[in-house]
CSV table of C-alpha atoms in Angstrom, one decimal:
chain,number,residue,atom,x,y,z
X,43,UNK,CA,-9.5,68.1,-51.1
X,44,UNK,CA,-11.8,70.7,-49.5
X,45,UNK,CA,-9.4,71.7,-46.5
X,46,UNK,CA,-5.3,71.8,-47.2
X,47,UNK,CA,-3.4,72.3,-43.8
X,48,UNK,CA,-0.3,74.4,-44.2
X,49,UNK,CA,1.5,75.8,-41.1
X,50,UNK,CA,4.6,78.5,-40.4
X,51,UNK,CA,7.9,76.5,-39.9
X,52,UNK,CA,10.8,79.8,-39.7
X,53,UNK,CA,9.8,81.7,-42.2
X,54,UNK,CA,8.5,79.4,-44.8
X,55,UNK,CA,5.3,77.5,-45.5
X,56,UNK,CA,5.1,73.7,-45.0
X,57,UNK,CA,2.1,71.1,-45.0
X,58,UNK,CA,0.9,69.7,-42.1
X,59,UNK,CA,2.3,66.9,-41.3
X,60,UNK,CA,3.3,66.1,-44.7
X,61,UNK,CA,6.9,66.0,-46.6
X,62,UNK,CA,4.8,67.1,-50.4
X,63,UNK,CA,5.9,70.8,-51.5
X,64,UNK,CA,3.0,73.3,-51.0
X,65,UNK,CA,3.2,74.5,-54.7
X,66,UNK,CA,2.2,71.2,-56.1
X,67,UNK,CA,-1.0,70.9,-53.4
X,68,UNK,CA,-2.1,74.7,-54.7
X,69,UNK,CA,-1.5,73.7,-58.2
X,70,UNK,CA,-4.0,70.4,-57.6
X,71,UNK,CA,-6.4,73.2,-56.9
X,72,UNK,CA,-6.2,75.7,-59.8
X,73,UNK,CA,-9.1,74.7,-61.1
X,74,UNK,CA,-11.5,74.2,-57.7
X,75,UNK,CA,-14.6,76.0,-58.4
X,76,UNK,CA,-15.7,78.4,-55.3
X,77,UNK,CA,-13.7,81.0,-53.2
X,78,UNK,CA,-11.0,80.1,-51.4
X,79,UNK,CA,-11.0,80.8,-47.6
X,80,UNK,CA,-7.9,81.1,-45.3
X,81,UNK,CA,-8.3,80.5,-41.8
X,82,UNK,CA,-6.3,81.2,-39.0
X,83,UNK,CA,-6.2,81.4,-34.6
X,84,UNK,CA,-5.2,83.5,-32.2
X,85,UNK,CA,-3.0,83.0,-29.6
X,86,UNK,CA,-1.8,79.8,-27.7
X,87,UNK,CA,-2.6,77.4,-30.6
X,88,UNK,CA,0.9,75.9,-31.6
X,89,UNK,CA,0.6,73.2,-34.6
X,90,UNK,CA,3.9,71.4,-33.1
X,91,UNK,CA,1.9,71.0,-29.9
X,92,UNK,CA,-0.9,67.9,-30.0
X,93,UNK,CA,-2.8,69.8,-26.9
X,94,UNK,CA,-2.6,73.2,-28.6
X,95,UNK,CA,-2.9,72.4,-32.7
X,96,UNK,CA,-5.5,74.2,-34.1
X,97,UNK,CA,-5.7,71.1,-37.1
X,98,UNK,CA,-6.8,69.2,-34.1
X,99,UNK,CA,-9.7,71.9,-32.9
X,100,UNK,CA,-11.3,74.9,-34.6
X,101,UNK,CA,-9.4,74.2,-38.4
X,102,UNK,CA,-10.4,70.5,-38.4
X,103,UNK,CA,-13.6,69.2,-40.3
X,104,UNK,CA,-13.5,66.9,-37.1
X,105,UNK,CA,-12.5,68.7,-34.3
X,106,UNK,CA,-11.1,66.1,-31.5
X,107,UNK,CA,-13.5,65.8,-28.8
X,108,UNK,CA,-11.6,67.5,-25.4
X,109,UNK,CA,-12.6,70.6,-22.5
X,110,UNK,CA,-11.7,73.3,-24.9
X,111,UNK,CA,-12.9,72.3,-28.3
X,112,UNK,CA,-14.5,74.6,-30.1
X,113,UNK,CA,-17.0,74.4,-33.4
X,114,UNK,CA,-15.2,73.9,-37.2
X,115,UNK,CA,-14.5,76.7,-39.3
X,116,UNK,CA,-14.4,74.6,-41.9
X,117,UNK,CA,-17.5,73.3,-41.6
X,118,UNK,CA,-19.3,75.8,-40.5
X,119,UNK,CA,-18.3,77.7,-43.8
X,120,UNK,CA,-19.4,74.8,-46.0
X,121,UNK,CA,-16.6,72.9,-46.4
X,122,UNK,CA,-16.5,69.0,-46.3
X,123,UNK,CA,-20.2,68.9,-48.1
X,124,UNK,CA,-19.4,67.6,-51.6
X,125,UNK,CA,-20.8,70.5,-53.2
X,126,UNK,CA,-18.7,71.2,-56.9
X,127,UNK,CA,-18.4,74.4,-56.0
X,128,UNK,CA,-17.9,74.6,-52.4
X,129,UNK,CA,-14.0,76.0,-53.4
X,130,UNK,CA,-11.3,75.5,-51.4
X,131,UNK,CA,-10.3,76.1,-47.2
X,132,UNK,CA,-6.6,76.9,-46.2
X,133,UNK,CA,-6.1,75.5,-42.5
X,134,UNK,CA,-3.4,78.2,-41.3
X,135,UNK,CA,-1.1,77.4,-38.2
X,136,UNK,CA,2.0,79.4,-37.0
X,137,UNK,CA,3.3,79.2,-33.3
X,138,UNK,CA,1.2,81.5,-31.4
X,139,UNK,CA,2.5,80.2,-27.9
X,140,UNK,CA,4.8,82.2,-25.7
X,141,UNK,CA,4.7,85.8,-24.4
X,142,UNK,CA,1.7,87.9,-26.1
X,143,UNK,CA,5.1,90.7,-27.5
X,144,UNK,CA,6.8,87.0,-28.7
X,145,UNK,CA,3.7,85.8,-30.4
X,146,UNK,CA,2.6,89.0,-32.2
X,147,UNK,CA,6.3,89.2,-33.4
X,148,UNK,CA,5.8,85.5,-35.0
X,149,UNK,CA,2.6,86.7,-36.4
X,150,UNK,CA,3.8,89.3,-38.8
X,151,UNK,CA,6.4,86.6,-39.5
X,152,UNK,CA,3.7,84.4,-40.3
X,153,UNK,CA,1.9,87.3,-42.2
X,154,UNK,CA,4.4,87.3,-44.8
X,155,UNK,CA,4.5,83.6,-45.4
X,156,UNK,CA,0.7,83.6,-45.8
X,157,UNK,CA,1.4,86.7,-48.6
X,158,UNK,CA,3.5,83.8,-50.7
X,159,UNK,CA,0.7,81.4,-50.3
X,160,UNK,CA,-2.3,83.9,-51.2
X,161,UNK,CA,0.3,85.6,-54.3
X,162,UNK,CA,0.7,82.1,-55.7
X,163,UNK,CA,-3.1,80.7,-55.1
X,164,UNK,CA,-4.4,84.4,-56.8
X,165,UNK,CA,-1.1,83.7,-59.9
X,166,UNK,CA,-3.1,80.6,-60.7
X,167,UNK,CA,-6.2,81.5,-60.9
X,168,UNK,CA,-6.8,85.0,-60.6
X,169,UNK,CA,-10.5,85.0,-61.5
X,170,UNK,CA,-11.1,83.3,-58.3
X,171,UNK,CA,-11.5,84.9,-54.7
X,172,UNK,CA,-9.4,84.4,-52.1
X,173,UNK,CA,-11.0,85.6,-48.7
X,174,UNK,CA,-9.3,85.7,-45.1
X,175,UNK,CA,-10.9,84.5,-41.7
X,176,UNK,CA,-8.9,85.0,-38.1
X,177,UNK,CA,-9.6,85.5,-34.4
X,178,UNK,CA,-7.8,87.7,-32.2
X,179,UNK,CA,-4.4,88.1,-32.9
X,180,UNK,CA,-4.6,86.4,-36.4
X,181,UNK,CA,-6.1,89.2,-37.6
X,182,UNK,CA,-2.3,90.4,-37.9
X,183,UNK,CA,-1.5,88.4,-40.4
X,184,UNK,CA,-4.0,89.3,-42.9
X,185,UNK,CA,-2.7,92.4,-42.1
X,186,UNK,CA,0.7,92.1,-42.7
X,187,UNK,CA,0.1,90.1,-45.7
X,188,UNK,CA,-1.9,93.4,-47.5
X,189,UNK,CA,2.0,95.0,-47.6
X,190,UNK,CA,3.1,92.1,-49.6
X,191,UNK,CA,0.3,90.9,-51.6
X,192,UNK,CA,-0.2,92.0,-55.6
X,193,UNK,CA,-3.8,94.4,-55.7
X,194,UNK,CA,-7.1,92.6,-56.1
X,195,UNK,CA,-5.3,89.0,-54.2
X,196,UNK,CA,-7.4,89.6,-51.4
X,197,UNK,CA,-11.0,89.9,-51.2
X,198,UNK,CA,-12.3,90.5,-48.4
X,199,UNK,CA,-11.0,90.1,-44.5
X,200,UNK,CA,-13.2,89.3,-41.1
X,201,UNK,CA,-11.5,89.7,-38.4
X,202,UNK,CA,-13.1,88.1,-35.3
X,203,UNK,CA,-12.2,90.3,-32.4
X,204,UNK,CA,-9.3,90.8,-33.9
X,205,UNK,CA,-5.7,92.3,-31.5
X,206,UNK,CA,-4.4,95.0,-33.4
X,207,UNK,CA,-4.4,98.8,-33.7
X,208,UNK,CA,-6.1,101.1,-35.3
X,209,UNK,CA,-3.2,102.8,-36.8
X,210,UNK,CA,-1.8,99.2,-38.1
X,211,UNK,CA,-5.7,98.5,-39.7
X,212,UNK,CA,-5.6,101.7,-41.7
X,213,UNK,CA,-2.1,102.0,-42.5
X,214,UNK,CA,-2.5,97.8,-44.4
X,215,UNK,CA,-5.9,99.2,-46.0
X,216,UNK,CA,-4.2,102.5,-47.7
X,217,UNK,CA,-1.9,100.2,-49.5
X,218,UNK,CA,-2.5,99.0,-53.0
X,219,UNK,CA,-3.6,95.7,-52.1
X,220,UNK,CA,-5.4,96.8,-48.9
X,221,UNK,CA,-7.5,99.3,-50.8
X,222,UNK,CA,-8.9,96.8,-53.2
X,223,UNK,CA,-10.4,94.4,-49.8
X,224,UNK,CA,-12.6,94.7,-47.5
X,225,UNK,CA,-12.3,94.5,-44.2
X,226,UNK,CA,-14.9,93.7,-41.5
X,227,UNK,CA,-14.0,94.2,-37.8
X,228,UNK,CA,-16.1,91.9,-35.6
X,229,UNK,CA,-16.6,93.3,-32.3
X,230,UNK,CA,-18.4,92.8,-28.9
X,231,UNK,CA,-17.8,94.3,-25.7
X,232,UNK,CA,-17.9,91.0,-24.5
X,233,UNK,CA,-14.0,91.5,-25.3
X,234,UNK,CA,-13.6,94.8,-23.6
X,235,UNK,CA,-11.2,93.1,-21.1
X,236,UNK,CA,-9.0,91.3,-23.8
X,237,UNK,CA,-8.9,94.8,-25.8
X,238,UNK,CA,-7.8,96.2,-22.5
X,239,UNK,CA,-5.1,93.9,-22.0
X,240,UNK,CA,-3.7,93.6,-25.5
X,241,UNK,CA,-3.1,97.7,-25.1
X,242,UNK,CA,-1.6,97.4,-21.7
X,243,UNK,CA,0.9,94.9,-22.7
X,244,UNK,CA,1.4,95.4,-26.7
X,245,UNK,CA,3.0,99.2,-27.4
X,246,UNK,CA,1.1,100.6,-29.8
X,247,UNK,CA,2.6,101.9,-33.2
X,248,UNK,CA,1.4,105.4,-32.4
X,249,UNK,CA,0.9,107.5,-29.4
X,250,UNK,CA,-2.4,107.3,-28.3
X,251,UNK,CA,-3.7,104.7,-30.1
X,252,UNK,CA,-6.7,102.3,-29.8
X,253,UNK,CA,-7.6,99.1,-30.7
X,254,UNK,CA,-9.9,97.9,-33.4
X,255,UNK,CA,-12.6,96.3,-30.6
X,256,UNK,CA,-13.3,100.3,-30.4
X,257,UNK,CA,-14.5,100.6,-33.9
X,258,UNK,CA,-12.3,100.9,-37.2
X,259,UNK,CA,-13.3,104.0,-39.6
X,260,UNK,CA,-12.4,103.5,-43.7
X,261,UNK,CA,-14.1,103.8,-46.7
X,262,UNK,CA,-13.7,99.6,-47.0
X,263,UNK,CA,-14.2,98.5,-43.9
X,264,UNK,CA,-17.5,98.2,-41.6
X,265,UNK,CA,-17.3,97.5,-37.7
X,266,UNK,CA,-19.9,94.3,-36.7
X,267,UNK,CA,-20.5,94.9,-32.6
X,268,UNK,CA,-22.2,91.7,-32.0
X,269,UNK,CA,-23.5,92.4,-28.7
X,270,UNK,CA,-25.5,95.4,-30.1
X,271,UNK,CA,-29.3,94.9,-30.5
X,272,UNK,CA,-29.5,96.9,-33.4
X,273,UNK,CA,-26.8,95.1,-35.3
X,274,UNK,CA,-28.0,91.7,-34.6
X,275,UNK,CA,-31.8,93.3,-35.5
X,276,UNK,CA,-30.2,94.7,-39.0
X,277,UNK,CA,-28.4,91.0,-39.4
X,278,UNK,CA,-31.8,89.3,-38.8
X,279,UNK,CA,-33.5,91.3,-41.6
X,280,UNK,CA,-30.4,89.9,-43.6
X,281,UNK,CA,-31.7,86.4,-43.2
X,282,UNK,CA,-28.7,85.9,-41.3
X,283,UNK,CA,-29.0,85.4,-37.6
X,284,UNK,CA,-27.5,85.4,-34.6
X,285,UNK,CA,-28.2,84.4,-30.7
X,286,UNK,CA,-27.9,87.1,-28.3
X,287,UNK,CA,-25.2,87.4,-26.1
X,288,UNK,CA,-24.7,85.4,-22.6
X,289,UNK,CA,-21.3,86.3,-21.0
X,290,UNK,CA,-20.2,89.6,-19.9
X,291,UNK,CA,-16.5,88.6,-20.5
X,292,UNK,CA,-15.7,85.9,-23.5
X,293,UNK,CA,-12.8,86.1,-25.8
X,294,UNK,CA,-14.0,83.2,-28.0
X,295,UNK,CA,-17.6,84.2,-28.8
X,296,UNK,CA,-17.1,85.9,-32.2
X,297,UNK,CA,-17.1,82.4,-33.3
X,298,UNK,CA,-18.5,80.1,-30.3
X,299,UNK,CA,-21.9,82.1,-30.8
X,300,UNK,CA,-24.8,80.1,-31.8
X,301,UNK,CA,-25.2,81.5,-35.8
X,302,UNK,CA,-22.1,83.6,-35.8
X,303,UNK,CA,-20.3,80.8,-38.0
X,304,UNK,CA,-23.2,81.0,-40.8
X,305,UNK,CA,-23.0,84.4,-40.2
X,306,UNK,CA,-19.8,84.4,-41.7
X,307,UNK,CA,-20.1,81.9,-44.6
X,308,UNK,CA,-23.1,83.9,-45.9
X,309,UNK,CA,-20.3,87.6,-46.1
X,310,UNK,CA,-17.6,85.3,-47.9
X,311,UNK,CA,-19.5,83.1,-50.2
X,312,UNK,CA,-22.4,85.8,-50.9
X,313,UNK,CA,-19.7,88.8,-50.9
X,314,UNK,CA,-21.3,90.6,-53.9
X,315,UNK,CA,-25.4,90.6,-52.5
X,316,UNK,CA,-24.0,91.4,-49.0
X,317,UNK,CA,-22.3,94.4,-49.8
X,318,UNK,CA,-20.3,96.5,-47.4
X,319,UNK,CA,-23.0,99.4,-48.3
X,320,UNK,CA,-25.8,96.4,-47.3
X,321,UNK,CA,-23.9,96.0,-44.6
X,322,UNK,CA,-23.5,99.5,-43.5
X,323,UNK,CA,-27.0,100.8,-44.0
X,324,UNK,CA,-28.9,100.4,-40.8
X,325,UNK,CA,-25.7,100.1,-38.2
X,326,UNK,CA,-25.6,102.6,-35.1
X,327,UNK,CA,-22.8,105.0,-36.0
X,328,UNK,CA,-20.9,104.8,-33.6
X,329,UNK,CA,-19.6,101.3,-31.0
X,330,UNK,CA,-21.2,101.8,-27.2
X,331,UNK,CA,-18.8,102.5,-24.9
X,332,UNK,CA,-15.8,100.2,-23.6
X,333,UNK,CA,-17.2,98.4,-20.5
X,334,UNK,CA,-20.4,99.4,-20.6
X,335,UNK,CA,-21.9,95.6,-21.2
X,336,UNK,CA,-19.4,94.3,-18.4
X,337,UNK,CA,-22.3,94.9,-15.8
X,338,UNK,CA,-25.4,95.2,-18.2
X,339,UNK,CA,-26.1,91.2,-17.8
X,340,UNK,CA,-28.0,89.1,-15.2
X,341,UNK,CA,-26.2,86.1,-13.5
X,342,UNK,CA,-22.2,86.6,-14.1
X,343,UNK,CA,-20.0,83.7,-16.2
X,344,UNK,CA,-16.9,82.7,-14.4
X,345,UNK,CA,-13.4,84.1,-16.4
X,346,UNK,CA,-11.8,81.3,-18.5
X,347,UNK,CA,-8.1,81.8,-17.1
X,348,UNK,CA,-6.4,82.9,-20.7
X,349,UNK,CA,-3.3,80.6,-19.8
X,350,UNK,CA,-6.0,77.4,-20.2
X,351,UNK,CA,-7.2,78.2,-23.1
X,352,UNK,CA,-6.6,78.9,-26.9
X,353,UNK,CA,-7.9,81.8,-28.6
């Protein structure tokens, strides 16, 4: 049982496609060696929705062949092996469709649900770690779930690209739960434009604020900007590499980047050698500048139209 599939149905938690409770598939898995791993999308993926489910694409073992598939989490975070201890991956869908103001709203929703699900898998076995993976705006619900999760439930957090603000960030990381994980904002100014348009058309929580693209500063959490040379020169002497960059604008390449997927198996399942202080030491201190990368690269990539495809 490497992968269990639960989505969002109103505000409770259901399996995919499946009438079994969700307590008794957790409870099958009390005594899983390895982490567990929660995944989750961004927005347009809809689990109701064949053409949109994310159980189809990028939280499938087996992603279904089609224009817009992308490579699986699940996978690619060593899941589906047959290793004993490979632990356990929680697929995670909720109903990102709609408006961007709709589907944010649904994703604090969905925040809290996943808070039951992580409270119960941490209640029956609390020696094991529970770690969160989302892109773009499911960064919000790990978020949300740090208000309403007990301390120590949540490990650590990568948020890939994530849409949120800075304010919302450090105001989930100064609560008791949020100030026992660790948070690692995965950037690129390949996603200057997305940044731009999440803070033109979501209000932010505080006057002024910025998104999390721009950098994120607490004591337990480190900012990843994938498209800077020094970064993915400090992540090579990690043993974990990465390809270069080769789109100005891409919302999808925090995960559709050759080695960005091992990248991220090596920070959950190796969280204790790859500190945050590993991670730390040798970063530039500060992001480059929004928009400075837009016209930095040779021969231009075409802009996906956002409506077409899921984040």
């Amino acid at each position: 049982m490497p992968v269990i599939r639960i989505n969002v149905t109103g505000d409770r938690a259901a399996l995919h496609r499946s009438p079994r409770p969700v307590h008794g598939a957790l409870r099958q898995t009390r005594t899983l060696e390895g982490p567990v791993i929660v995944m989750t999308h961004g927005y347009k993926y809809r689990p109701d929705d064949a053409q949109a489910c994310p159980h189809r694409n990028i939280l499938s073992l087996h992603p279904a062949p089609g224009p817009c598939s992308g490579p699986s989490w699940p996978k690619q975070l060593g899941f589906g092996s047959g290793c004993a201890d490979e632990g356990l991956a929680i697929a995670f869908g909720w109903d990102a469709g709609g408006p961007l103001w709709a589907a944010r709203r649904r994703a604090m929703m969905a925040g809290r649900v996943l808070a039951g699900i992580i409270a119960e898998l941490h209640r029956l076995n609390p020696a094991r770690p529970i770690h969160f993976i989302g892109h773009s705006m499911g960064t919000e619900l790990a978020l949300e779930a740090l208000h309403h999760v007990p301390a120590g439930a949540l490990r650590r957090i990568i948020s890939m690209t994530g849409a949120a603000y800075r304010n919302r960030a450090l105001a989930a990381l100064a609560t008791s739960a949020g100030r026992q994980a660790e948070f690692i904002n995965v950037t690129s100014r390949e996603n200057d434009l997305f940044d731009a348009l999440y803070e033109w058309l979501i209000a932010p929580p505080k006057r002024g604020d910025r998104s999390i693209g721009l950098g994120l500063d607490a004591p337990n959490a480190v900012t990843l900007q994938l498209d800077c040379p020094d970064t993915l020169a400090h992540l090579a002497r990690l043993a974990i590499p990465i390809a270069a960059p080769r789109r100005r604008i891409c919302h999808w390449s925090s995960y559709t980047r050759p080695g960005v997927l091992r990248v991220y198996n090596a920070l959950l399942r190796n969280h204790d050698r790859l500190s945050l202080p590993t991670l730390s030491c040798g970063l530039p201190e500060r992001p480059a500048r929004r928009w400075s990368r837009l016209f930095a690269l040779p021969r231009p990539q075409l802009l996906l139209p956002f409506a077409q495809k899921a984040s």
